Amino acid sequence: MHEYTSTARVWGLTCPGFPEEVSRARRWTRDILRGSPWAEDAELIVSELSANAILHTASGQHSGSFHLALAVSAQAIALSVTDDGGAGTAPKVERQDQDAEHGRGLGMVSVIAHRVVVHESDGGHTVTAELFTTPLVGGHPC
């Protein structure tokens, strides 16, 4: 194989910022990953990240939207949700008390995913969760 040839496949979907679009995002993810042992984990991650975009950013405002990207290779599945910004702070993983009613979503995602990365830009935030499909040589990522 040529050094610049990639076997990764990438899909994208833009959804209006309505709550019912979360189920569409889940279904889209499930359909792409049908047959994968990681499909249920990926569906749960996309559901949480999409709901967060709608609830906590301008994506859920009038004419807002969020964008999903799903990349699949032999080594990993990367799920990204990009919001429209407008939140006072960037998304972050927080450990909540067991009695807390909110704030557990990204913590749950960080337990399911092998790595969670938040990128901040002027236009919003992108949260990417990675599921490694093959064991890493040398242990856990940095």
Short mmCIF file of C-alpha atoms in Angstrom, two decimals, residues 20-136:
data_model
loop_
_atom_site.label_atom_id
_atom_site.label_comp_id
_atom_site.label_asym_id
_atom_site.label_seq_id
_atom_site.Cartn_x
_atom_site.Cartn_y
_atom_site.Cartn_z
CA GLU A 20 -35.70 14.78 18.16
CA GLU A 21 -32.49 14.95 16.11
CA VAL A 22 -30.65 13.07 18.87
CA SER A 23 -32.52 9.90 17.92
CA ARG A 24 -31.63 10.54 14.26
CA ALA A 25 -27.94 10.83 15.24
CA ARG A 26 -28.14 7.56 17.19
CA ARG A 27 -29.83 5.74 14.29
CA TRP A 28 -27.27 7.12 11.80
CA THR A 29 -24.40 5.90 13.99
CA ARG A 30 -26.01 2.49 14.52
CA ASP A 31 -26.59 2.06 10.78
CA ILE A 32 -22.99 2.89 9.87
CA LEU A 33 -21.55 0.63 12.56
CA ARG A 34 -24.01 -2.24 12.07
CA GLY A 35 -22.25 -5.49 12.99
CA SER A 36 -19.44 -3.78 14.90
CA PRO A 37 -18.89 -4.83 18.52
CA TRP A 38 -18.49 -1.09 19.26
CA ALA A 39 -21.87 -0.02 17.79
CA GLU A 40 -23.76 0.23 21.10
CA ASP A 41 -20.99 2.19 22.82
CA ALA A 42 -20.72 4.54 19.84
CA GLU A 43 -24.49 5.05 19.76
CA LEU A 44 -24.53 5.97 23.46
CA ILE A 45 -21.60 8.38 23.01
CA VAL A 46 -23.21 10.12 20.03
CA SER A 47 -26.48 10.39 21.91
CA GLU A 48 -24.83 12.10 24.87
CA LEU A 49 -22.65 14.45 22.82
CA SER A 50 -25.56 15.45 20.56
CA ALA A 51 -27.86 16.10 23.52
CA ASN A 52 -25.16 18.22 25.18
CA ALA A 53 -24.78 20.30 22.01
CA ILE A 54 -28.52 20.99 21.90
CA LEU A 55 -28.94 21.64 25.63
CA HIS A 56 -25.84 23.65 26.44
CA THR A 57 -24.89 25.64 23.31
CA ALA A 58 -26.33 27.81 20.57
CA SER A 59 -26.94 24.62 18.57
CA GLY A 60 -30.25 24.29 20.42
CA GLN A 61 -31.28 27.88 19.69
CA HIS A 62 -33.41 29.07 16.79
CA SER A 63 -31.76 27.99 13.51
CA GLY A 64 -28.92 26.25 15.38
CA SER A 65 -27.40 22.95 14.32
CA PHE A 66 -24.75 20.43 15.24
CA HIS A 67 -22.45 18.38 13.04
CA LEU A 68 -21.44 14.77 13.51
CA ALA A 69 -18.38 13.11 12.03
CA LEU A 70 -17.68 9.40 12.25
CA ALA A 71 -14.32 7.98 11.17
CA VAL A 72 -13.70 4.24 11.10
CA SER A 73 -10.41 2.46 10.54
CA ALA A 74 -9.06 -0.93 11.48
CA GLN A 75 -7.53 0.61 14.62
CA ALA A 76 -10.15 3.07 15.88
CA ILE A 77 -13.59 4.63 15.67
CA ALA A 78 -13.64 8.40 16.20
CA LEU A 79 -16.96 10.12 16.92
CA SER A 80 -17.04 13.92 16.85
CA VAL A 81 -19.84 16.36 17.56
CA THR A 82 -19.33 20.04 16.75
CA ASP A 83 -21.68 22.61 18.26
CA ASP A 84 -22.47 26.23 17.36
CA GLY A 85 -20.75 27.66 20.46
CA GLY A 86 -22.34 30.29 22.63
CA ALA A 87 -21.70 28.47 25.91
CA GLY A 88 -19.89 30.35 28.64
CA THR A 89 -17.37 27.54 29.08
CA ALA A 90 -15.93 24.68 27.06
CA PRO A 91 -17.27 21.18 27.71
CA LYS A 92 -15.24 19.34 30.33
CA VAL A 93 -15.35 16.05 32.15
CA GLU A 94 -16.47 16.50 35.73
CA ARG A 95 -16.84 13.92 38.44
CA GLN A 96 -20.18 14.48 40.15
CA ASP A 97 -21.56 13.31 43.49
CA GLN A 98 -23.75 10.24 43.22
CA ASP A 99 -26.78 12.39 44.08
CA ALA A 100 -26.14 14.96 41.33
CA GLU A 101 -28.96 15.29 38.81
CA HIS A 102 -26.87 16.84 36.01
CA GLY A 103 -23.28 16.93 34.79
CA ARG A 104 -22.62 13.22 34.42
CA GLY A 105 -22.72 12.95 30.62
CA LEU A 106 -19.14 13.67 29.63
CA GLY A 107 -17.93 11.67 32.62
CA MET A 108 -19.90 8.70 31.31
CA VAL A 109 -18.49 9.24 27.81
CA SER A 110 -14.95 9.36 29.22
CA VAL A 111 -15.49 6.00 30.93
CA ILE A 112 -16.81 4.33 27.76
CA ALA A 113 -14.34 5.89 25.31
CA HIS A 114 -10.62 5.24 25.34
CA ARG A 115 -9.93 8.94 24.85
CA VAL A 116 -12.02 12.13 24.85
CA VAL A 117 -10.66 15.38 23.38
CA VAL A 118 -12.30 18.82 23.37
CA HIS A 119 -11.27 21.35 20.72
CA GLU A 120 -12.37 24.94 21.14
CA SER A 121 -12.68 27.44 18.30
CA ASP A 122 -14.32 30.80 17.72
CA GLY A 123 -17.32 29.07 16.18
CA GLY A 124 -17.92 26.43 18.85
CA HIS A 125 -16.57 23.24 20.33
CA THR A 126 -15.82 19.83 18.94
CA VAL A 127 -15.87 16.90 21.32
CA THR A 128 -14.24 13.77 19.93
CA ALA A 129 -14.51 10.37 21.58
CA GLU A 130 -12.24 7.60 20.35
CA LEU A 131 -12.80 3.87 20.67
CA PHE A 132 -9.69 1.82 19.94
CA THR A 133 -10.70 -1.35 18.10
CA THR A 134 -7.35 -3.06 18.53
CA PRO A 135 -5.19 -3.26 21.66
CA LEU A 136 -2.56 -0.54 21.88
#
